[in-house]
GROMACS .gro file of C-alpha atoms in nm:
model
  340
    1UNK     CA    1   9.987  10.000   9.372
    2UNK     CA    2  10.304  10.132   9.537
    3UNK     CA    3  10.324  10.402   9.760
    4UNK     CA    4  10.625  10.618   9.786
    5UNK     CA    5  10.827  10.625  10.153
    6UNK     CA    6  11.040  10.896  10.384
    7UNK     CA    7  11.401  10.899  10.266
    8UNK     CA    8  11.520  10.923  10.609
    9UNK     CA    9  11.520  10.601  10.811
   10UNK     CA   10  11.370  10.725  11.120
   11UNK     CA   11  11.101  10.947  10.950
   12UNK     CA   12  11.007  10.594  10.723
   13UNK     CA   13  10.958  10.410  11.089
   14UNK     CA   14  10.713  10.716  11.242
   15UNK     CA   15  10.529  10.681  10.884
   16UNK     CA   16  10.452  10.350  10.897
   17UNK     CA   17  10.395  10.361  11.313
   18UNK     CA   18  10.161  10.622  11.240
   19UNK     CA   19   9.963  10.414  10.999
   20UNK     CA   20   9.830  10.222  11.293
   21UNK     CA   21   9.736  10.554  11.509
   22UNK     CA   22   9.562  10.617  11.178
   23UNK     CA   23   9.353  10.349  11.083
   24UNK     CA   24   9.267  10.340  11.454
   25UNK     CA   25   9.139  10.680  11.402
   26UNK     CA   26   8.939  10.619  11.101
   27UNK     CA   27   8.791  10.236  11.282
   28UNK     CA   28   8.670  10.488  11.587
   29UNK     CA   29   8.495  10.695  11.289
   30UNK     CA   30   8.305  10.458  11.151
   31UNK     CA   31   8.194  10.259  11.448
   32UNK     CA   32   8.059  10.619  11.588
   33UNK     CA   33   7.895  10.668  11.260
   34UNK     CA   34   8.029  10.999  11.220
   35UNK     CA   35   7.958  11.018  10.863
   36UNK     CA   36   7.597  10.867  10.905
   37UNK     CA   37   7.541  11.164  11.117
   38UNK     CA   38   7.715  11.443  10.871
   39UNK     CA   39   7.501  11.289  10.575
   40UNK     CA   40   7.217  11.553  10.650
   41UNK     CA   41   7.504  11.885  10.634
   42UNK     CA   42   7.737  11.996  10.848
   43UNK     CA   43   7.706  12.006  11.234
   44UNK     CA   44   7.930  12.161  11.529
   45UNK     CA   45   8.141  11.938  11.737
   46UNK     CA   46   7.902  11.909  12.003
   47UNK     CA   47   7.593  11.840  11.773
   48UNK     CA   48   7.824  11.564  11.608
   49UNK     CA   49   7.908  11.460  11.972
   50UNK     CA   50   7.522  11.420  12.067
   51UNK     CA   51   7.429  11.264  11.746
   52UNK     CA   52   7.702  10.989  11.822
   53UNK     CA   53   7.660  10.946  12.196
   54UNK     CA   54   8.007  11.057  12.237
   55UNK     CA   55   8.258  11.244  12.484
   56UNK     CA   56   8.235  11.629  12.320
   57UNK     CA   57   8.644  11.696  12.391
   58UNK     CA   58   8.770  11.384  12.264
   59UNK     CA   59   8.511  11.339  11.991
   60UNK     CA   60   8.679  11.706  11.906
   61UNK     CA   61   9.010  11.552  11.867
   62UNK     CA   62   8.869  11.303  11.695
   63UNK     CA   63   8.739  11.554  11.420
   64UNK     CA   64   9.085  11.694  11.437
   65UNK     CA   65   9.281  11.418  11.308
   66UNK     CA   66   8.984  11.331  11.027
   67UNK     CA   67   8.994  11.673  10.903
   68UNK     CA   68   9.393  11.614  10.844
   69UNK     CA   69   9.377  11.314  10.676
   70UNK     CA   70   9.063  11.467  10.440
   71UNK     CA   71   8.798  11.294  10.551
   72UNK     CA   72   8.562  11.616  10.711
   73UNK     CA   73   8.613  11.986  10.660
   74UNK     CA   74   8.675  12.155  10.965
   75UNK     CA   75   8.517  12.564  10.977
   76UNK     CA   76   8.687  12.704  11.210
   77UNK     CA   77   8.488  13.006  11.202
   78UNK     CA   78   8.184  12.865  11.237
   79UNK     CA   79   8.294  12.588  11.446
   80UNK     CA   80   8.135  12.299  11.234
   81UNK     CA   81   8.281  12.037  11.009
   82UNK     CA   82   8.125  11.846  10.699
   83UNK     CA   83   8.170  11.558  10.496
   84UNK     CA   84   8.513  11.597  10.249
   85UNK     CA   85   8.479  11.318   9.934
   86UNK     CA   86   8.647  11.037  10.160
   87UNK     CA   87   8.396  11.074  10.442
   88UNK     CA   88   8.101  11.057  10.179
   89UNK     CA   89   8.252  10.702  10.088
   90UNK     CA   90   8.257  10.641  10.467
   91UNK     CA   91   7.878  10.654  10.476
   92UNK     CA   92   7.704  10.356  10.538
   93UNK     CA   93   7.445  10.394  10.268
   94UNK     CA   94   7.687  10.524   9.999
   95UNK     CA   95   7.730  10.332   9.670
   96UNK     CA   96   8.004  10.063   9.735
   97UNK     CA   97   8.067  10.247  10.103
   98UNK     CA   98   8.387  10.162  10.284
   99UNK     CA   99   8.269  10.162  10.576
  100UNK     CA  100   8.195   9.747  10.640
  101UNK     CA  101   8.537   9.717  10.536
  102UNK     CA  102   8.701   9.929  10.817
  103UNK     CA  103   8.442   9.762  11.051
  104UNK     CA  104   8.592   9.418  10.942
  105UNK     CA  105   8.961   9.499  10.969
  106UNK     CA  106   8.882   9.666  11.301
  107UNK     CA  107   8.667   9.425  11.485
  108UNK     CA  108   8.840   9.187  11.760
  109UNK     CA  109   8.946   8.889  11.580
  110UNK     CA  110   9.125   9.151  11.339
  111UNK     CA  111   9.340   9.299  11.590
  112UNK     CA  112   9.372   8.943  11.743
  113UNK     CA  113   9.525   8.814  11.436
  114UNK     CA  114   9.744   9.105  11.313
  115UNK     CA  115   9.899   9.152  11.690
  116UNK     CA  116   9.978   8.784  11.691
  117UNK     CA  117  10.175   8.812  11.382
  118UNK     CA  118  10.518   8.738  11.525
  119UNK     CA  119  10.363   8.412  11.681
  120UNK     CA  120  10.278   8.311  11.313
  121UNK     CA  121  10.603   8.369  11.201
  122UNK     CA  122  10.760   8.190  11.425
  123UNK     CA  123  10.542   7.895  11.418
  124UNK     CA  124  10.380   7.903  11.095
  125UNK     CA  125  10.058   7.873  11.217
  126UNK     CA  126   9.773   8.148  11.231
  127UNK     CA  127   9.629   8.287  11.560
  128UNK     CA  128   9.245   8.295  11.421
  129UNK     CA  129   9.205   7.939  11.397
  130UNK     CA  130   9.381   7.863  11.725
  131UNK     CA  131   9.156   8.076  11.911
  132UNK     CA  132   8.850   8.092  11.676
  133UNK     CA  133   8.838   7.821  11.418
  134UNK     CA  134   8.854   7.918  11.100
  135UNK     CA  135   8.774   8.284  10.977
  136UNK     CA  136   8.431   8.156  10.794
  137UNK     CA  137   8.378   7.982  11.147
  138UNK     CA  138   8.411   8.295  11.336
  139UNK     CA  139   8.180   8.523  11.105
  140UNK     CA  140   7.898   8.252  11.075
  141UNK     CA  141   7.909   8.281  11.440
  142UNK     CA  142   7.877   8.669  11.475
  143UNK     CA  143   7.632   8.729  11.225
  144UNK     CA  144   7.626   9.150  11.215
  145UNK     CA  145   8.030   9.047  11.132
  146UNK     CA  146   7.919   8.865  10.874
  147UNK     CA  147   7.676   9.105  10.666
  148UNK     CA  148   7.936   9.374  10.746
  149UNK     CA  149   8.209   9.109  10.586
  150UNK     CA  150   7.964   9.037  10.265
  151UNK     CA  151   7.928   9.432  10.239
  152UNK     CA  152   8.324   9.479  10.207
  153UNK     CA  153   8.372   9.192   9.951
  154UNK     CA  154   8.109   9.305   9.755
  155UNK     CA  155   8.230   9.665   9.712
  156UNK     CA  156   8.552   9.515   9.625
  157UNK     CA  157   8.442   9.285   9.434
  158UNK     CA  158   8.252   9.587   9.206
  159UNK     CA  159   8.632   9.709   9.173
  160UNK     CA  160   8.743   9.411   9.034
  161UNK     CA  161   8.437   9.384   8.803
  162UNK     CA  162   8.474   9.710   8.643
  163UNK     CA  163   8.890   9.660   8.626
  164UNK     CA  164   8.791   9.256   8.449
  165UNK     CA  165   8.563   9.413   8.160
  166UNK     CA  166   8.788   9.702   8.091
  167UNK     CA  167   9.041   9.411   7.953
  168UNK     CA  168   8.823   9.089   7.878
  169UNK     CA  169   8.574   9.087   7.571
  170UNK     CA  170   8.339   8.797   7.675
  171UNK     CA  171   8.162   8.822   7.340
  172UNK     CA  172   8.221   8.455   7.236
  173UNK     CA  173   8.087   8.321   7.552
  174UNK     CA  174   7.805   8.143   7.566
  175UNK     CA  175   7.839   8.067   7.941
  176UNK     CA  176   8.065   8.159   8.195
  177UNK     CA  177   8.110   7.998   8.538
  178UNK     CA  178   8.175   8.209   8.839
  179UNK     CA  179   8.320   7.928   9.113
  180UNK     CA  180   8.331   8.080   9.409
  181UNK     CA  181   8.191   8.377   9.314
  182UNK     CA  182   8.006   8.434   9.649
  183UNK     CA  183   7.705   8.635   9.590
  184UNK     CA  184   7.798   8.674   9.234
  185UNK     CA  185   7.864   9.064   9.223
  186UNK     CA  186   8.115   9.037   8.922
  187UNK     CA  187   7.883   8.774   8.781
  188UNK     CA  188   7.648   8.999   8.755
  189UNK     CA  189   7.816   9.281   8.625
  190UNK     CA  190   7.943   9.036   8.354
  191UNK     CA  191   7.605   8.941   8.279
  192UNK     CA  192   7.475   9.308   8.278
  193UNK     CA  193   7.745   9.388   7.979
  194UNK     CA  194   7.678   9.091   7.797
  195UNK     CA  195   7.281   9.012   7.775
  196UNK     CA  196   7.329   8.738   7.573
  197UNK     CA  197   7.561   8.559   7.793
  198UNK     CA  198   7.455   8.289   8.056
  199UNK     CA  199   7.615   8.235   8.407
  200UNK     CA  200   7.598   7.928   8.646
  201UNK     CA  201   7.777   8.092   9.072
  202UNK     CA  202   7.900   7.776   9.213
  203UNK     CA  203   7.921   7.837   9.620
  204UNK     CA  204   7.879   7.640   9.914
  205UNK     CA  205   7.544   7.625  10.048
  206UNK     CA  206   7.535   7.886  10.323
  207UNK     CA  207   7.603   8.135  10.035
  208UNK     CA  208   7.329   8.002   9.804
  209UNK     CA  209   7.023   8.160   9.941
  210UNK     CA  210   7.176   8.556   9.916
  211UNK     CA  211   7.352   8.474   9.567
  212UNK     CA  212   6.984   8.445   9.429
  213UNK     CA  213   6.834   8.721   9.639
  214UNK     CA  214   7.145   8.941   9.478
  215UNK     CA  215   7.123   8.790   9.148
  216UNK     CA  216   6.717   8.855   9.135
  217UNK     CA  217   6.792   9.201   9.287
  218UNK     CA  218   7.053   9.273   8.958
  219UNK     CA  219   6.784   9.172   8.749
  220UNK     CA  220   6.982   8.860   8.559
  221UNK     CA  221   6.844   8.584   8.781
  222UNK     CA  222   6.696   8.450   8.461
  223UNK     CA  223   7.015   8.422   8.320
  224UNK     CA  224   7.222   8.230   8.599
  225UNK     CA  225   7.193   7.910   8.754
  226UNK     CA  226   7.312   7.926   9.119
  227UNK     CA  227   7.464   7.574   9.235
  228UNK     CA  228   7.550   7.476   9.579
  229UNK     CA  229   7.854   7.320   9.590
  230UNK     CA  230   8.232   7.319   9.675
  231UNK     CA  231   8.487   7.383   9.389
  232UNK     CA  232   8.729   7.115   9.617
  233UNK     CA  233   8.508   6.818   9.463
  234UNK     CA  234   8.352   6.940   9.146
  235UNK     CA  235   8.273   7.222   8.922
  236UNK     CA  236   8.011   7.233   8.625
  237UNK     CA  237   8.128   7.112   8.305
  238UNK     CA  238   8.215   7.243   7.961
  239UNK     CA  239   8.110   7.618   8.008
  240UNK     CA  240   8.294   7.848   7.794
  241UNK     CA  241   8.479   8.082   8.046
  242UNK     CA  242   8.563   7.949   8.429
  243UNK     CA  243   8.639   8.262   8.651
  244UNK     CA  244   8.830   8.223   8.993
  245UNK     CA  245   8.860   8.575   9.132
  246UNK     CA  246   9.078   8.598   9.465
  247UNK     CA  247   9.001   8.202   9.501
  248UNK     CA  248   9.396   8.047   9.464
  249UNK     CA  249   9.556   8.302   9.700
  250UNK     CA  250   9.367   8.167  10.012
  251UNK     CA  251   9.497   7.809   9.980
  252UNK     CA  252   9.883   7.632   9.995
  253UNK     CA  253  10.017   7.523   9.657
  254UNK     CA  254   9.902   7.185   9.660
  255UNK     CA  255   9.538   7.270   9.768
  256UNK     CA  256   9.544   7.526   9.520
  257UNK     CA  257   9.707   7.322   9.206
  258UNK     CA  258   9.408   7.036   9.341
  259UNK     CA  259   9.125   7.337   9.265
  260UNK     CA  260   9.251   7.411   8.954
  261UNK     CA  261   9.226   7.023   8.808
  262UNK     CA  262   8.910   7.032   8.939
  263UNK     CA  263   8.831   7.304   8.724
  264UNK     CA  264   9.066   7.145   8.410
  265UNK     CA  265   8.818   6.831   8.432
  266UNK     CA  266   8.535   7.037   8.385
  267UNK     CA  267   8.665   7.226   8.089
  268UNK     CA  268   8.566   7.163   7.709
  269UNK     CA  269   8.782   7.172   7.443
  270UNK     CA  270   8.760   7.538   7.402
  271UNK     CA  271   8.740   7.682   7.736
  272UNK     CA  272   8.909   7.928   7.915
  273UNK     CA  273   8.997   8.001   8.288
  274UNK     CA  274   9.026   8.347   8.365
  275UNK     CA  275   9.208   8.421   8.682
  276UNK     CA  276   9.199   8.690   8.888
  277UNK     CA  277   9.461   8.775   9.201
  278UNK     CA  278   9.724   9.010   9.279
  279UNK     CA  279  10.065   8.924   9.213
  280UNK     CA  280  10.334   9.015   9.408
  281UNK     CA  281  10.663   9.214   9.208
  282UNK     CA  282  10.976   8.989   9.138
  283UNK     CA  283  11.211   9.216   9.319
  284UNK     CA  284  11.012   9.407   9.663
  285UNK     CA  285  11.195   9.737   9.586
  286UNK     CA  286  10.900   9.963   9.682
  287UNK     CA  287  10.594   9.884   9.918
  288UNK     CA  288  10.312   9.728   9.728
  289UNK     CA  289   9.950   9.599   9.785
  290UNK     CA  290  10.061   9.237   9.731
  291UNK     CA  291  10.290   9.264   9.997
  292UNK     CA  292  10.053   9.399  10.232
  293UNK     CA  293   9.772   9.152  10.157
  294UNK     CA  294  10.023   8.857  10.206
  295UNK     CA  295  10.090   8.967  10.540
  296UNK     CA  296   9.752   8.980  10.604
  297UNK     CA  297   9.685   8.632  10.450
  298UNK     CA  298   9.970   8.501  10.657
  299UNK     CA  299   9.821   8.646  10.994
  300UNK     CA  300   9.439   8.529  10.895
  301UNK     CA  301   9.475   8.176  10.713
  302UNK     CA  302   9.826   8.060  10.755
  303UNK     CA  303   9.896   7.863  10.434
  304UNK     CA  304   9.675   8.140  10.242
  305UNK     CA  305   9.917   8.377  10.031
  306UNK     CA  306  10.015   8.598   9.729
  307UNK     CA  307  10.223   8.433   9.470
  308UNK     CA  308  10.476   8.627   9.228
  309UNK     CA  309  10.409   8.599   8.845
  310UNK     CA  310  10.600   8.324   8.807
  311UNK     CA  311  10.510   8.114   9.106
  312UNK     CA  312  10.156   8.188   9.004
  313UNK     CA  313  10.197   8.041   8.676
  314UNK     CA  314  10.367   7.756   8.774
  315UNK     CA  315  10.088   7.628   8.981
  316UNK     CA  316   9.882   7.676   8.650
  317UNK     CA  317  10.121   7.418   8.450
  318UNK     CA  318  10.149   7.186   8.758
  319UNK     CA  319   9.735   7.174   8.712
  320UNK     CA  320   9.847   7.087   8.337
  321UNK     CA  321   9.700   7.458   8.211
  322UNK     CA  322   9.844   7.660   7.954
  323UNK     CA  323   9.870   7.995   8.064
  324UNK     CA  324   9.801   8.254   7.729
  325UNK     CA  325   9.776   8.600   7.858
  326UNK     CA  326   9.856   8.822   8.170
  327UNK     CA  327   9.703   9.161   8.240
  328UNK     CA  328   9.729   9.363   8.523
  329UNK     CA  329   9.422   9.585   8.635
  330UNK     CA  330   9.386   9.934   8.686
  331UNK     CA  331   9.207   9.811   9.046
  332UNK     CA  332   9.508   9.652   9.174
  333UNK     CA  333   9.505   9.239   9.103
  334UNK     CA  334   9.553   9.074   8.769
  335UNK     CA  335   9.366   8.862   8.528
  336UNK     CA  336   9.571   8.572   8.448
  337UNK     CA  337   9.398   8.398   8.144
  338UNK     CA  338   9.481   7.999   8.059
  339UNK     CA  339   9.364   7.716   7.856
  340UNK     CA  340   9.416   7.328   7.864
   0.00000   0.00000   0.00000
């Protein structure tokens, strides 16, 4: 979660400077499909360069500064490089592949956003839906964006799946509610270590159709309900567990204490909200992922943004909830776990 720095001011400011000329690096990667084309074994520069429709010298340098940062091994003997570990995760068909996610973060309205950043802090105000609407707006719009977008949140939200049943036994539940659980990939997971356990993905209606299609595809269709809806006006009522993963830290406080009452009123006596976001230290002594992704919130939704234990509990009282248990994941956010 935190990554250690340069001692020496100046060599900190190249580090983080060269994070950009990085990430650039890796965006011009995947948009070449360069580890598409290495899936099959290794190739020389100037196969790669065919393969990709690319310039041979520069794709060279390209292969250069991805062989430093581990993602191909470079033989310099034999003048060809293949896939290291990272690349294989880089590959579009690999099992929860990285790739859509470097496509989002790279893609136009990305760069738009995050190069606009001192324009949001001044004003307050977010660059995307000045020039594009909202974010949802903007993908609906650009389809390919879109898919690419679904692709990322899915593989993360497998992460988050895998991190939620290494510290939640759901063997009480009867039925758990995903609300806005998108196309229901930690829903499913849930459902797929718990067979006896039923699950009802509340989404809005433009997610509806692919919820099922993934749902049928995990083979526990028969054991959800999916229900178009928004979790703003209601949610269904008196299910055993209510999850909310990465739902709260897109909204302002008020919008997000609102959700939560929403979700209160639809609680029996014995339910439980389970809660899952990252929260951001008390003291920012050491770069951490919270801090990064509320930078990014700032830059993409404005109001949207990572709370610190406290503030995140808070919110949970304000929406008359009991908070009962905190624990933080091995996959980066935490599950925050309340009553009424």
């Amino acid at each position: 979660m935190s990554d250690p720095l340069p001692a020496q001011p100046h060599a900190r400011i190249w580090e983080l400077i060269r994070g950009w000329w990085r990430f650039s690096a890796l965006h011009a990667w995947v948009a070449l499909g360069c580890s598409d084309h290495l899936a099959g074994g290794p190739l020389t520069v100037a196969e790669l360069a065919a393969r990709c429709g690319a310039h041979r010298p520069s794709l060279a340098r390209l292969v250069r500064a991805m062989a430093a940062l581990g993602v191909v091994a470079f033989d310099p003997e034999r003048g060809t490089c293949a896939l290291a570990a990272t690349g294989e995760a880089l590959r579009s068909d690999a099992p929860d592949s990285m790739a859509p996610g470097i496509v989002v973060l790279g893609e136009e309205m990305s760069w738009h956003s995050m190069g606009r950043l001192a324009d949001t802090v001044r004003t307050g105000r977010s660059p995307v839906a000045e020039r594009y609407g909202s974010l949802y707006e903007y993908y609906a719009a650009h389809p390919d964006l879109e898919r690419a977008f679904a692709a990322y949140m899915t593989a993360r939200s497998h992460e988050f799946a895998r991190g939620l049943l290494a510290v939640h036994d759901f063997g009480d539940a009867r039925t758990v509610v995903d609300v806005g659980g998108g196309v229901g990939t930690i829903l499913a997971e849930v459902l797929a270590g718990y067979p006896r356990l039923r699950g009802v993905l509340l989404d809005l209606p433009s997610v509806t159709r692919a919820a099922a299609t993934y749902l049928e595809a995990q083979g526990v269709a028969d054991r959800c309900e999916v229900v178009a809806g928004s979790f703003l006006e209601e949610v269904p009522a008196k299910a055993d567990v209510y999850l909310l993963a990465s739902i709260l830290h897109n909204w302002p406080d008020g919008t997000a204490i609102e959700i939560l009452r929403t979700v209160r009123d639809a609680m029996g006596a014995g339910s439980r909200v389970l809660l899952l976001d990252v929260l951001l230290p008390d003291v920012p002594e050491r770069p951490h992922l919270g801090y990064d992704m509320d930078v990014r919130m700032l830059a993409m939704f404005g109001d949207g943004h990572e709370r610190t234990r406290d503030a995140y509990l808070g919110l949970l009282e304000r929406a008359d909830l009991r908070p009962v248990r905190t624990a933080e994941l091995p996959t980066g956010p935490t599950l925050v776990e309340a009553v009424r």
